[in-house]
Amino acid sequence: MRKRGKQLVSLILAGALAGSLVGCMPTQSKETAAAPAKTQDTKEAENAAGADPEAAGADTEAAAPADMEVNTTDPITLRFNWWGGDSRHEKTLKAIEAFEAKYPNITVEAEYEAFNGHEEKISLALNAGSAADVVQLNMDWVFAYSPNGDTFYDLNKVSNIIDLSNYDDSDKAFYTVNGALQALPIANTGRGFIWNKTTYDKVGAKIPTTLDELYEAGEKFAAYEDGSYYPFACADYVKVHLMIYYLQCKYGRDWIKDNALQYSKEEITEGLNFIKELEDRHIIPDSEKLAGEGTSELLETSESWINGHYGGAMCWDTNIAKYVDAVTDGEIVVGDMINMGEYHGGPIKASQVIAITSTSEHPVEAAALIQFLFGDEEGAVILGDSRGIPCNKNAVKYVETEGSLVAEMNEKLMAWSAFKLDIFTERAALKAPDGVYTLAIQSLSYGEEDAAACADMLIDGINREIETATAR
């Protein structure tokens, strides 16, 4: 078997203390609320994101609105930076056109791309003082790049432009640093399961809802034609998220809580052995198979996903469109959350947040853009579910969810999981292509290290990130 060279991973993080994400939960259903999800301790799970947001300064008195008015006469240019797939880009560009029609004197320069490499560009721009006026961020970037609450504009100052009453108090507290409201959540998301129904029908397998059914699918897919079909697939770093899902289903605990990893080396070793078993039983492709297709990072670009040879995937509900659009052979459907134990695994997080950079020369007009896109009816109708189901209480009323795969998965996720994703698990040093997750998974998959040694890699890397983040 081909060997890889050992990698030295640099684990650098300007981090933050975590807080609650509970306020950003979309409505489960217009008629009824979902039953509580199962955890080892449901009450504790409500605080699963980590430390109290007051540690970041949420208890500091908010600034009063400056009562500034949007300039509707002088020519103004705003820059708006975001990441996403083609569907998100197209809808955002249409929404920008509508905003410019409402404010003819304002021109919005759109800066957009795929997610890979995006954080590095944002980091460089913020450090250089050349970032766009309005930026879409991951939730943890707010604290990583604005530990003192001065990198992004205090949105309290433009609360006469952005209607902050449509955001839950817990969310506003969470993103407040030293009294300055640094960002607002756009939507909430989690990783669910999608399946190529056409492929499953062709193979004659049942779309799985339990671990045993997943194993049965592996046997049928392995025996089908030349064995090039798999019931399920994960990019290498996503296999760590699948492992976390499995461990939470079995043990019912948060992954990281109170700035500490909550699983022992023995339990993480068990989780890694589970991932290796999935590879060995022809349920997911191993690292060598993924590397051979050049898709260790982005499964949706894999030829085997495109042509229907991969029968399923684990993805964020906000990313479903990328997977659907890529497939040339098959009908993609949303599946139920897979039952892997006594509890309900899989954490929830804010999919993206929106902020105004402190270097913006037009913060009031930037605020008007945010309100239009993410708070007003016209923007909500155009954007739809391209960024998920909105957290904004007004916008969510105008998003059409009929026939939406995003809404279908989101409802399943919110009904299932009570865990909240901490701000450490998705740090770049962990999930980057040369990061700890990929190194550990590939070392295991290629047979370079056993599960116990790979568990040490994960534990050491995660603990280093936590220590760096909390040492400031």
C-alpha angles and dihedrals in degrees: 000000000000115000128216127217116255115257131215108218120208110217107199122157136165092200144177145217114265132236144176123308095183095111094064095065114129120225112275095214138344090239109037140011120241122256114261114276118244122254134151087260114009093189092056091045090066087072096039097125092079134243126028111275088228085076087071092052102271090141092063114108112263121243117256117247113268091221091226118164129227111258106239099172113046121071110260131180122204127186119215120192125194143145131224146104130296095276093054091045093051095048094044092051090051091050091050089053089053091049091051089050089055092046105031093179092059122081118193117206108207119217113184142151144145119298098251109102092001097118092054090055092047091049093051092047094049092048091048094047090238101109122132121269093247120032134185110219142180110252095248093051090070091067096033093057100029107039091150097042096247106099092077129044117262103252091201086075091062098040088123086064101035111048099227092181088080091066123075117254091235090059093048090049092048094055094043115106119184089344094308119117100224103181147351128228118249100194144335124247147172139181114272136165129269126184138199099233092189091058093047091050090049093051092042095236131136118244101250127243096166135044092248090054089050090054090049090051089052091058093050094046092048090054095046116106111307097346094255093121121089127190093221140009138196133185109243097259091045088060086072089056089049088051091051089050090052094047093048090049090053102038104022097222136127115260094226123009134165089008093301136103108249100204129079126232089254092054094047089048087054090051092051091048087054090056091048090050090054089054094045092049094052094249097119129017116254125239093265091055091049093046090050089061093043090239106113088128110029113041094182090066092055117115088223091057093044094051095042099252090123106065100196147007143198110233145152112271088235090060099051094104091062091056094044094047092050097055116095096176119043152031113265117214133179114246133204119267107273115250107228100159148336095307138051111255132193125080128239125222143170104276094212138343129212126224144168115232117237089233092063113121091203108044094153094054089043087054090051089055092052092048092049096047101039107020110032129078096240094053093043092053092051097044093043111167095335090119096029131266107328123250090207107102094217098043094050090063091066101044112108108226099172107122092358114145088197092057092044093054093041091056091049091049095048091048092049111041132057095173121104122210114246121226095248104058095073100042113141094242088060104040102029118115089259093035135116097270095054092042093052095044094046092046088054096042095048091047094243093126136015123243094263092056091046089050087057089053091053095044094047093046095047094045090050090053092049093047092049092047096048097041095076 
